[in-house]
Tab-separated table of C-alpha atoms and ligand atoms in Angstrom:
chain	number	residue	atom	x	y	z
A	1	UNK	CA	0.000	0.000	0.000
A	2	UNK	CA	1.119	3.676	-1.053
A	3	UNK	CA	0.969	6.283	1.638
A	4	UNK	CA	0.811	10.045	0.962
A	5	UNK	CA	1.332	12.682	3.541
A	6	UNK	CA	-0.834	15.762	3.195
A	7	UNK	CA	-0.031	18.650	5.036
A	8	UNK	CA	-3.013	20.731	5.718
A	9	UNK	CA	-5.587	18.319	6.156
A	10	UNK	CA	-8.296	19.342	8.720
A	11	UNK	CA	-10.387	21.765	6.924
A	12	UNK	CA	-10.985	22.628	3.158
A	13	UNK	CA	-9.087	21.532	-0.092
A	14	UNK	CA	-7.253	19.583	2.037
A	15	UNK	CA	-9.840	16.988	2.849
A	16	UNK	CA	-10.607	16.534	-0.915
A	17	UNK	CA	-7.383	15.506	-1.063
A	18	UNK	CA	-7.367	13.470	1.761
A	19	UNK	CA	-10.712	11.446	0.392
A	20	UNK	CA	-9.767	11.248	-3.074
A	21	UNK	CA	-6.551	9.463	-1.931
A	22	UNK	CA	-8.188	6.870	0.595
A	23	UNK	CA	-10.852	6.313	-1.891
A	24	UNK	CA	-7.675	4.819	-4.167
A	25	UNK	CA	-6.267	3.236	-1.458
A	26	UNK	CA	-3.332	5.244	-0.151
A	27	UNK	CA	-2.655	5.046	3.492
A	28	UNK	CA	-3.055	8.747	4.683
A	29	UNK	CA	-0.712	11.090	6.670
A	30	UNK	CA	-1.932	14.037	7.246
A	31	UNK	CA	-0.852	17.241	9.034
A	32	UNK	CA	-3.268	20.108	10.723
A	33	UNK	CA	-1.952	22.703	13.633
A	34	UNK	CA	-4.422	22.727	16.631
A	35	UNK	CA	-3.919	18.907	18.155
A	36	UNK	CA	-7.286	18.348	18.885
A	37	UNK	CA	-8.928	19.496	15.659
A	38	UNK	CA	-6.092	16.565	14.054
A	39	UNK	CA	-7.791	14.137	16.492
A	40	UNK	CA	-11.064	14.656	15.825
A	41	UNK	CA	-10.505	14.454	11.706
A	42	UNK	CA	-8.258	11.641	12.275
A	43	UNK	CA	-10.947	9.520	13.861
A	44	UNK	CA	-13.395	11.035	11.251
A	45	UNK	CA	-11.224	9.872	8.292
A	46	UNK	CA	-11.029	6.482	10.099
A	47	UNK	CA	-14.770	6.128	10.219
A	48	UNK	CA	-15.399	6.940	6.802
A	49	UNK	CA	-12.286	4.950	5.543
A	50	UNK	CA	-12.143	2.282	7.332
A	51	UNK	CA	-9.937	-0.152	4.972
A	52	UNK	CA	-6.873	2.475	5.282
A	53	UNK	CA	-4.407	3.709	7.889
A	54	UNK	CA	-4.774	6.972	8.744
A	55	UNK	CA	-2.566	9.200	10.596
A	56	UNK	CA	-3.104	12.834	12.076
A	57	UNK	CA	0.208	14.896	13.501
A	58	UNK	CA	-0.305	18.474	14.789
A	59	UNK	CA	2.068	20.278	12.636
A	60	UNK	CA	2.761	24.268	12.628
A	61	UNK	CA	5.154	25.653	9.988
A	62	UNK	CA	7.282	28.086	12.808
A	63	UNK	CA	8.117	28.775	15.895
A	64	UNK	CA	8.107	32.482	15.262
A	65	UNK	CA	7.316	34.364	12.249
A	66	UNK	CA	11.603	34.401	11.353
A	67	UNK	CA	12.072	30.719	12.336
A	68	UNK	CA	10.894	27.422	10.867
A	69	UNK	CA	10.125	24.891	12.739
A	70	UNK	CA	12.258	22.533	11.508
A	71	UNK	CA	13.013	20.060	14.138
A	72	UNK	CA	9.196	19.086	14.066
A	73	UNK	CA	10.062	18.282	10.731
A	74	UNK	CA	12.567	15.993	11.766
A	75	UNK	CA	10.175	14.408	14.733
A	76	UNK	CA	7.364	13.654	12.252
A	77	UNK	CA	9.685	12.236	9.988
A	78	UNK	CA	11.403	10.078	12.816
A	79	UNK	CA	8.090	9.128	14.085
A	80	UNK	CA	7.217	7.850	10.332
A	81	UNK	CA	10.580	6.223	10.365
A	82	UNK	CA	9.814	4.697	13.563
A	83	UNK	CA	6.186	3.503	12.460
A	84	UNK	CA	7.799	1.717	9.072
A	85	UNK	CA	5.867	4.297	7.363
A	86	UNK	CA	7.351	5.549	3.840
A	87	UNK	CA	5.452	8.665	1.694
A	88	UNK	CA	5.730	7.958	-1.466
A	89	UNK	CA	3.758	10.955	-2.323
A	90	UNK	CA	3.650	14.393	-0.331
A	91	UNK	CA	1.053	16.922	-1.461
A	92	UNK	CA	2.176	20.333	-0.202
A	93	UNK	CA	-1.685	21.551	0.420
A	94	UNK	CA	-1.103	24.134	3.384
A	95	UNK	CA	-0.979	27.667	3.570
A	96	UNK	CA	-0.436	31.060	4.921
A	97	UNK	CA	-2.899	33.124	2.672
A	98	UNK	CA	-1.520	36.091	3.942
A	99	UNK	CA	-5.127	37.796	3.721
A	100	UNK	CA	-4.874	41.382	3.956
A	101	UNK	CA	-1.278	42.489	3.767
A	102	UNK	CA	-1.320	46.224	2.968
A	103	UNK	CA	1.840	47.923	1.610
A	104	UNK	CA	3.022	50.801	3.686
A	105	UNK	CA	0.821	49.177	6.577
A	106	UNK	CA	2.348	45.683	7.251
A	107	UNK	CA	5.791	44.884	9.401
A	108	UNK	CA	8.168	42.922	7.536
A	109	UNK	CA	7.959	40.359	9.929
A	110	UNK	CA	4.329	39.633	8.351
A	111	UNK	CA	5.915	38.971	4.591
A	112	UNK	CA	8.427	36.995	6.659
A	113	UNK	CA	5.511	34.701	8.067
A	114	UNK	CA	4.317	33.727	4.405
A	115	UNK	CA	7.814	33.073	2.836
A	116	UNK	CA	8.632	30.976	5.729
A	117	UNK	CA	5.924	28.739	5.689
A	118	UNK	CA	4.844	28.651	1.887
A	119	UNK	CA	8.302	28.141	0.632
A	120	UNK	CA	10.901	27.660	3.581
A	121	UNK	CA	8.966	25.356	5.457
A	122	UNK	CA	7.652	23.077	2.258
A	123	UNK	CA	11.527	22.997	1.408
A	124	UNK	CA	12.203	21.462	4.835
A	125	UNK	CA	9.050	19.055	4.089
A	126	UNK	CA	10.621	18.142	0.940
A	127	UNK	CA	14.180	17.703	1.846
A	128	UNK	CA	13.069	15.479	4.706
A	129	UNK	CA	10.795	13.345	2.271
A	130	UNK	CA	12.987	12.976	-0.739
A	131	UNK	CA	15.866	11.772	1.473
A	132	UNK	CA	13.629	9.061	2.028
A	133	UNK	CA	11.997	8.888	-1.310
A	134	UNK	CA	15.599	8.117	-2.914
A	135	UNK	CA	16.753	5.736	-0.309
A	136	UNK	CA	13.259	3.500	-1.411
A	137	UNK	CA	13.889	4.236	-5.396
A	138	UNK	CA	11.191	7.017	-5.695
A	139	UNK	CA	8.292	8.757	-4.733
A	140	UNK	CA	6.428	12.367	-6.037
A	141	UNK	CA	5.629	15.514	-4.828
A	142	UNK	CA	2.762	17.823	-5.482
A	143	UNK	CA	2.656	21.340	-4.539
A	144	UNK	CA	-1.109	23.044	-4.333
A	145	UNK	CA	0.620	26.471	-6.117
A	146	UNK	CA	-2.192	29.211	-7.242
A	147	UNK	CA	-2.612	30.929	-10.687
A	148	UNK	CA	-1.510	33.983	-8.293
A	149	UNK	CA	2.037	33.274	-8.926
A	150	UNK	CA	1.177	34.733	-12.645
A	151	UNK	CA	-1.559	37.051	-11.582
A	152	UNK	CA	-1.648	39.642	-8.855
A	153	UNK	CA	-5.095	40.251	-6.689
A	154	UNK	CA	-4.860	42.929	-4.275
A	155	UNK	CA	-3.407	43.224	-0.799
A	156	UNK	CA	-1.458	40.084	-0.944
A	157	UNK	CA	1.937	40.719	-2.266
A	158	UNK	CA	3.193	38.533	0.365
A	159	UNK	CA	0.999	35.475	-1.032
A	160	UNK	CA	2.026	36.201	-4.344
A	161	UNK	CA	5.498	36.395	-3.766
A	162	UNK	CA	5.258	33.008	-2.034
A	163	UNK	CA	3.350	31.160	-4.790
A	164	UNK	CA	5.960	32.547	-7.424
A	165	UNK	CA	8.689	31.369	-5.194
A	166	UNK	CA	7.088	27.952	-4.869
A	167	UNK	CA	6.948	27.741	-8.067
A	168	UNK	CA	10.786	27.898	-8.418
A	169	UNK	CA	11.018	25.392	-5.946
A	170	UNK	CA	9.533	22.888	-7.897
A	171	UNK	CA	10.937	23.268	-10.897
A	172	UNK	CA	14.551	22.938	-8.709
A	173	UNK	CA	13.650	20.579	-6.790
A	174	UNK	CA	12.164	18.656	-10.111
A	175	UNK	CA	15.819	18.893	-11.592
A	176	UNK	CA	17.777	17.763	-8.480
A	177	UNK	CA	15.696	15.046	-8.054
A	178	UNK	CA	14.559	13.020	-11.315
A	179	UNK	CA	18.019	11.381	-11.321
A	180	UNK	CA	16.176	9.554	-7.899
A	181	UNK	CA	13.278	8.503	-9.629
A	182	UNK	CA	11.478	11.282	-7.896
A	183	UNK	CA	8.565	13.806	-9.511
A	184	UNK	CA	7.921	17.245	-8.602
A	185	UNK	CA	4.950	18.906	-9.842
A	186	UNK	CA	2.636	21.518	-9.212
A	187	UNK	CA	-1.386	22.088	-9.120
A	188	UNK	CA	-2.149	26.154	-10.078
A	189	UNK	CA	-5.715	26.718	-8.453
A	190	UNK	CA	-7.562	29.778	-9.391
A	191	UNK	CA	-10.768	30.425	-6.916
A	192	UNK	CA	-11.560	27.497	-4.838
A	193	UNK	CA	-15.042	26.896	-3.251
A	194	UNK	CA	-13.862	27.000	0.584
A	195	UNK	CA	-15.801	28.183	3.725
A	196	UNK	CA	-14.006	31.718	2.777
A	197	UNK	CA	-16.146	32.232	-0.805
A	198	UNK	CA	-18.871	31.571	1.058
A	199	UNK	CA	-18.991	34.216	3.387
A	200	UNK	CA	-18.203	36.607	0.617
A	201	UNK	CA	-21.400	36.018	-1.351
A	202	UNK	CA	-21.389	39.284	-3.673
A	203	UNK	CA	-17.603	38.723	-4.521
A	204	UNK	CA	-18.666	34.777	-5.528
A	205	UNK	CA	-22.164	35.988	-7.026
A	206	UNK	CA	-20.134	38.800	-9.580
A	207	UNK	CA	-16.260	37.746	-9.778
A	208	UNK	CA	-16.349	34.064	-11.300
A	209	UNK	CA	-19.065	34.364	-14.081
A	210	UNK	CA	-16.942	37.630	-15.494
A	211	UNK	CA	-13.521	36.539	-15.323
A	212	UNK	CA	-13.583	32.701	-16.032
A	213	UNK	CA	-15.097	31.479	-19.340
A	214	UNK	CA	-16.371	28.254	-17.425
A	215	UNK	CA	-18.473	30.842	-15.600
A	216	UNK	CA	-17.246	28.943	-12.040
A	217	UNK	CA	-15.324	28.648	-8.980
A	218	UNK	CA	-13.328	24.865	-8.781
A	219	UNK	CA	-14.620	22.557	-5.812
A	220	UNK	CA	-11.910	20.405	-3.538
A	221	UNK	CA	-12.247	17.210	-5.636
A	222	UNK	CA	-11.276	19.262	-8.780
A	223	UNK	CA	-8.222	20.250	-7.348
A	224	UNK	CA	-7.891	16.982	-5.737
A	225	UNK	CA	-8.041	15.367	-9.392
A	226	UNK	CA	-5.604	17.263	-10.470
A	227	UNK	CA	-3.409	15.879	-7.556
A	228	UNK	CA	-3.967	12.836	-7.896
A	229	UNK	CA	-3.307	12.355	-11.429
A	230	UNK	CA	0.378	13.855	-10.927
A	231	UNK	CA	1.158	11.437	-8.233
A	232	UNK	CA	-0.499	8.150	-9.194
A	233	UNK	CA	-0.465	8.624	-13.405
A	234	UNK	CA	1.798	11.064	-14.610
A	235	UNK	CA	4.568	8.714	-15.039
A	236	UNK	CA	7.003	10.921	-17.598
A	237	UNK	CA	5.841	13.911	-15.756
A	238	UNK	CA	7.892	16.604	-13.672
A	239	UNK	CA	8.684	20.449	-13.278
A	240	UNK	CA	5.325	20.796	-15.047
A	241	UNK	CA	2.396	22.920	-13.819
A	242	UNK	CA	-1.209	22.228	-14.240
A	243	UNK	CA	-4.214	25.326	-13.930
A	244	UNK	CA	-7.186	24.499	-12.540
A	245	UNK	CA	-9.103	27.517	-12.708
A	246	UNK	CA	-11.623	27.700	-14.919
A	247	UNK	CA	-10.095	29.425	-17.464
A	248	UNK	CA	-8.839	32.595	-15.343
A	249	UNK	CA	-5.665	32.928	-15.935
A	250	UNK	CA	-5.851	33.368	-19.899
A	251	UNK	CA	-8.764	35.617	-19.640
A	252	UNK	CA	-7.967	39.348	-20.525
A	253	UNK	CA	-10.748	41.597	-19.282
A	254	UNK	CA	-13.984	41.258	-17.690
A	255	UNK	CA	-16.570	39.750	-19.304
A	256	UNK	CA	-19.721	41.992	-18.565
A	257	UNK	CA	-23.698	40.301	-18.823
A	258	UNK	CA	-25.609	40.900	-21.527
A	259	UNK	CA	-28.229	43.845	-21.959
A	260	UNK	CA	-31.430	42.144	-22.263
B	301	NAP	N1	-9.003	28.793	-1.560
B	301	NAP	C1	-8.654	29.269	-2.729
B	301	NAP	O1	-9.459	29.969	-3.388
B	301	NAP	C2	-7.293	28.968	-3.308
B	301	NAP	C3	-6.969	29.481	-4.570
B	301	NAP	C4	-5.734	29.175	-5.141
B	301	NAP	C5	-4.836	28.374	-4.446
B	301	NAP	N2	-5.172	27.890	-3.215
B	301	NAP	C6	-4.195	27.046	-2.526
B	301	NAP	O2	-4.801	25.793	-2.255
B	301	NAP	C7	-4.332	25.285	-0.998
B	301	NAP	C8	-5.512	25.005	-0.086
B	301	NAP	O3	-6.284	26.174	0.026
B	301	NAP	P1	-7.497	26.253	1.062
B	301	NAP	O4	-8.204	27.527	0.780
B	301	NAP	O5	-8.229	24.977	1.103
B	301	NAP	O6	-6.657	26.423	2.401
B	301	NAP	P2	-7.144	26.904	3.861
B	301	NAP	O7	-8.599	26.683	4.022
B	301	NAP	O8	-6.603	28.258	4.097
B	301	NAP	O9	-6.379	25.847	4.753
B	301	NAP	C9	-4.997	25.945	4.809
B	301	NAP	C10	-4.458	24.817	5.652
B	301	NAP	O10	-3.095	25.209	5.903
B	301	NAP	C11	-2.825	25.064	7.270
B	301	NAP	N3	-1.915	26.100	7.703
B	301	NAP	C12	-2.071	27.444	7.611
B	301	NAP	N4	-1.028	28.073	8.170
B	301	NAP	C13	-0.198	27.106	8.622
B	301	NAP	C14	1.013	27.111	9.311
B	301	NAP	N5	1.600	28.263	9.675
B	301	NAP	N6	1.595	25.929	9.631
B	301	NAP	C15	1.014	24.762	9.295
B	301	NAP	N7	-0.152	24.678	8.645
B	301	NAP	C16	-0.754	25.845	8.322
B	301	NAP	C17	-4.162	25.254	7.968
B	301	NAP	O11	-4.091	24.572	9.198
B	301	NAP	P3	-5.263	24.670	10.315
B	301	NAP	O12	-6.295	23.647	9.901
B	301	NAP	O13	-4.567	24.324	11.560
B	301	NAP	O14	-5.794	26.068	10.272
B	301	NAP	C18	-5.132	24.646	6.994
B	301	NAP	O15	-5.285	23.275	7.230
B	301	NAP	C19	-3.372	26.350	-0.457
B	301	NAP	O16	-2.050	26.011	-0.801
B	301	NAP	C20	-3.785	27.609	-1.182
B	301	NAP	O17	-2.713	28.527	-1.293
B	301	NAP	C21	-6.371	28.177	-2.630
């Protein structure tokens, strides 16, 4: 049995993810930051999946908004170790969204925060996985990017500059390590249909049917797809980038309705 480790598991895209790989099979590893809210999903995902291991670990990216926290890093990986668990596939799903970030308004430290954990501490997930991956003759790794590493939306430069970075990653990473038999990939979400569009009903009412030509926001399992198809099909595949957005990114201006 494969096992994939998911890092941001407890709430959102995440849990596609999660499902799409126990449906399939995988044993699950999967990573959320407030311990009990991992227990509680843990024994959820064991409920509705019975047939598959599943692990939770409470997980947070730093220790302050300079440092990563890299020697949990290490402990999950030594507890995995310890367990006789190998990840053949890691799906880099979690995120600082860095909502809000105002130029002339934010500290430093705040960009800090979002580099750290969107790039620094995925590296450190990475490093720690593909050390394994190599010594077992392979494995893949799937980064949940956004179409904002092309396109800017406001007030996030932080995000932005995080997703482009990531992006870089993976194509490194991707180089470095297809001599090991590992894949490095990445999923480019546009708008996804979380708890967040939903308490921003105007913004989901107006913003998708002008500026995708699919007219629509992505669910979970469409991202999840995407995912999946990278780690469990896309044999000749790595450094490459798939856009699951409905068309956003390629769409020049607004398109307005109709006069009727
Ligand atoms: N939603 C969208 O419209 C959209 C669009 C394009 C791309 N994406 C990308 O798709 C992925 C999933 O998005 P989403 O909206 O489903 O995410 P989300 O609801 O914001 O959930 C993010 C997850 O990341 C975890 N997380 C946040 N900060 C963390 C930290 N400092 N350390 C460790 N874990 C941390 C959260 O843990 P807790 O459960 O503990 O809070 C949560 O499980 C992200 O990579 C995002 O950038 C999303």
């Amino acid at each position: 049995m494969k096992t994939v480790l998911i890092t941001g598991a407890c709430i959102n895209t995440g849990v596609a993810i999660v499902e799409k790989f126990a449906a399939a099979g995988y044993g699950i590893v999967f990573t959320g930051r407030a311990v009990e809210k991992v227990k509680a999903k843990e024994k959820e995902y064991q409920a509705k999946f019975p047939n598959v291991p599943v692990t939770g670990y409470a997980l947070d990216s730093l220790l302050d908004e300079r440092t990563v926290d890299e020697a949990a890093v290490f402990m999950l990986f030594a507890d995995l170790d310890a367990k006789g668990i190998f990840v053949e596939t890691l799906v880099l799903n979690a995120a600082d969204q860095g909502l809000g970030q105002r130029v002339f308004e934010n500290p430093l430290t705040d960009l800090m925060k979002v580099i750290n954990t969107n790039v620094v501490w995925n590296y450190c997930l990475c490093e720690h996985a593909a050390k394994r991956m190599k010594e077992n003759g392979g494995g893949n790794i799937v980064f949940i990017n956004s179409n904002t590493a092309y396109r800017a939306i406001p007030d996030r430069i932080a995000y932005e500059a995080s997703k482009g970075g990531q992006l870089g990653l993976m194509r490194g990473l991707a180089l470095d390590l297809g001599k090991y038999n590992i894949r490095v990939n990445a999923v480019l979400p546009g708008m996804i249909k979380t708890d967040r569009w939903e308490k921003n009903p105007e913004f989901y009412a107006n913003v998708p049917s002008r500026f995708t030509p699919l007219g629509d926001v992505a669910v979970g399992e469409d991202v999840a797809d995407a995912v999946y198809y990278f780690a469990a099909m896309a044999r000749n595949t790595t450094g490459a980038e798939l856009v699951v957005d409905g068309g956003n990114t390629i769409q020049l201006y607004p398109v307005l309705p109709e006069n009727k």
